[in-house]
PDB file of C-alpha atoms in Angstrom:
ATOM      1  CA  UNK A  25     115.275  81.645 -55.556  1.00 82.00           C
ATOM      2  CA  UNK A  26     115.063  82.464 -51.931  1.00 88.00           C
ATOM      3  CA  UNK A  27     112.121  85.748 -51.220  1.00 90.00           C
ATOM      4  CA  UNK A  28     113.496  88.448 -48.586  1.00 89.00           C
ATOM      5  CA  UNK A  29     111.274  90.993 -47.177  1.00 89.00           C
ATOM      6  CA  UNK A  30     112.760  94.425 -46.458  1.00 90.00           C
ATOM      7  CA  UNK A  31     111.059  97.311 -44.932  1.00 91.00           C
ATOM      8  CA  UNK A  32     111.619 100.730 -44.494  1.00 89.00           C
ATOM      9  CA  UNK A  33     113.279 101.713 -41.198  1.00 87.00           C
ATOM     10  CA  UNK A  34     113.323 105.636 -42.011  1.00 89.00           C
ATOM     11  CA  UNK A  35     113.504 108.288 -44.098  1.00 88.00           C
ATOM     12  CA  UNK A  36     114.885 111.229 -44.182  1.00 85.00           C
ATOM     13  CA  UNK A  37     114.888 114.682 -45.953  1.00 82.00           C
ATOM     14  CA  UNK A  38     118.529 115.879 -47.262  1.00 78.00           C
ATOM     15  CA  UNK A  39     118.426 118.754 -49.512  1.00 74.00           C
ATOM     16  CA  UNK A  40     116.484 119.781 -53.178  1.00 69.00           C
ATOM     17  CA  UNK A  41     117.299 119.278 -56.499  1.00 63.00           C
ATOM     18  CA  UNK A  42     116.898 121.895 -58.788  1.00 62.00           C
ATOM     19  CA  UNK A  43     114.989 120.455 -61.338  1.00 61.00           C
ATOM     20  CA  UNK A  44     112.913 117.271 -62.194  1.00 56.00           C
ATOM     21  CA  UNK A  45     115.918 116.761 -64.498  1.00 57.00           C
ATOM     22  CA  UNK A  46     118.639 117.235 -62.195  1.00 56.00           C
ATOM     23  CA  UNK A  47     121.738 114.774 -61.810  1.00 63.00           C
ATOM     24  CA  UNK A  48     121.235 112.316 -58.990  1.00 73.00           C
ATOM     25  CA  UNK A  49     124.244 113.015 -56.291  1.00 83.00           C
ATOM     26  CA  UNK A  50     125.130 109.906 -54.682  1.00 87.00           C
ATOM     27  CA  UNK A  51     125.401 109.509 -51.438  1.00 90.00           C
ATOM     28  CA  UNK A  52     129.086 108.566 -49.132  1.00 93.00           C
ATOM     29  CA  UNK A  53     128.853 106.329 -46.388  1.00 91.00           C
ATOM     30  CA  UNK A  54     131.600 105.803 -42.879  1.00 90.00           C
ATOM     31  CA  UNK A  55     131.360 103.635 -39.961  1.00 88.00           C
ATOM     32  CA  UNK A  56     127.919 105.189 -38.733  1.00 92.00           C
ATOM     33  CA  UNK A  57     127.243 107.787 -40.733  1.00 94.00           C
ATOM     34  CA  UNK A  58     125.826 108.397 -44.391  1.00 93.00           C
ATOM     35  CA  UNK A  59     127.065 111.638 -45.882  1.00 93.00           C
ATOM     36  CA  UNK A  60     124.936 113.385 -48.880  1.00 91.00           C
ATOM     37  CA  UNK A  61     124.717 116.888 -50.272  1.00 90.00           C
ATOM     38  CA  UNK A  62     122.311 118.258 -52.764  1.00 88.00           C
ATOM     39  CA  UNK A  63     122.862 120.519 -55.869  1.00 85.00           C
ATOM     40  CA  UNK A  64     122.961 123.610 -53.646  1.00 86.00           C
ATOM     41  CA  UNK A  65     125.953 122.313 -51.812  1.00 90.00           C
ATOM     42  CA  UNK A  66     124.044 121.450 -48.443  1.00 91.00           C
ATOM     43  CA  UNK A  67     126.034 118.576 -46.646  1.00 93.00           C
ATOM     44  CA  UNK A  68     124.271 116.394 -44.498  1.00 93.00           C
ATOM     45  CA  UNK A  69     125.477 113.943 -42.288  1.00 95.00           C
ATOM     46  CA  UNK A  70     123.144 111.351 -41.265  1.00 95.00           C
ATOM     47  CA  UNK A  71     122.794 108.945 -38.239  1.00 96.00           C
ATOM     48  CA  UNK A  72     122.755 105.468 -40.136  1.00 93.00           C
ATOM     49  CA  UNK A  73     120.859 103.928 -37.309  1.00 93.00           C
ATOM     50  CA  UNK A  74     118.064 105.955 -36.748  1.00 94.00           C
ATOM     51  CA  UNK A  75     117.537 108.873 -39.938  1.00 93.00           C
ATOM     52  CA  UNK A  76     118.541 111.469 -37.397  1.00 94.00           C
ATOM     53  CA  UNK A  77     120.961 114.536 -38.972  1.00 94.00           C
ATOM     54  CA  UNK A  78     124.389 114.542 -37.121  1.00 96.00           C
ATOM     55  CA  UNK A  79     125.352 117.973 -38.626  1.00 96.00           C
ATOM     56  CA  UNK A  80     124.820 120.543 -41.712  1.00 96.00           C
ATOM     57  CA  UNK A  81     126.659 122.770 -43.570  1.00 96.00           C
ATOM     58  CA  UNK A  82     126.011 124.521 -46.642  1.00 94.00           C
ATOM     59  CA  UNK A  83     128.538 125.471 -49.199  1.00 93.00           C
ATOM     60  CA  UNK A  84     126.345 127.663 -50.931  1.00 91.00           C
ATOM     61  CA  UNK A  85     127.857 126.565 -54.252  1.00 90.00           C
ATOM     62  CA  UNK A  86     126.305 124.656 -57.212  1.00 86.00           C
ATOM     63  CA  UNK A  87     127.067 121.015 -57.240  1.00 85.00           C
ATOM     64  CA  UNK A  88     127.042 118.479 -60.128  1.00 83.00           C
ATOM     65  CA  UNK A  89     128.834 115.292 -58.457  1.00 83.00           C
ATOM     66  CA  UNK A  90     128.152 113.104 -55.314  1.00 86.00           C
ATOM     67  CA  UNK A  91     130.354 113.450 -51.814  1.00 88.00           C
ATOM     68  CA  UNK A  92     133.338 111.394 -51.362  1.00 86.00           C
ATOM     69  CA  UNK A  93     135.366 110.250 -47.970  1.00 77.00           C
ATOM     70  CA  UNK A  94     138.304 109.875 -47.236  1.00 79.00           C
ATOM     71  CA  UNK A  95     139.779 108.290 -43.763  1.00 70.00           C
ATOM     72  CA  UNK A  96     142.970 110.386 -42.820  1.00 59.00           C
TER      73      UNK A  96
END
């Protein structure tokens, strides 16, 4: 068994959940970008490369499932 080191390259915040006990919505990643939302329906896409946020928009709806993506 080989050993790997990892480290953290950064973080990044990307919403709230509601609860302690809330579902955990996973995340959707494309070519550069990783795409999340939280239960409030705040989208966030994120620079993959550096943490930084591309863009936001908030749906203002309750959400209870991860983001998908779809090419086309």
């Amino acid at each position: 068994v080989k050993n790997v080191s990892s480290e953290v390259l950064w973080s990044t915040d990307v919403g709230q959940a509601q609860s302690f006990r809330t579902t955990i919505l996973q995340p959707a990643y494309n070519n550069d970008s990783i795409y999340t939302i939280d239960s409030s329906g705040l989208i966030n896409s994120i620079n993959l490369s550096d943490g930084d946020e591309n863009w936001a928009y908030n749906l203002n709806l309750d959400v209870t499932s991860g983001i998908s993506f779809h090419d086309g």
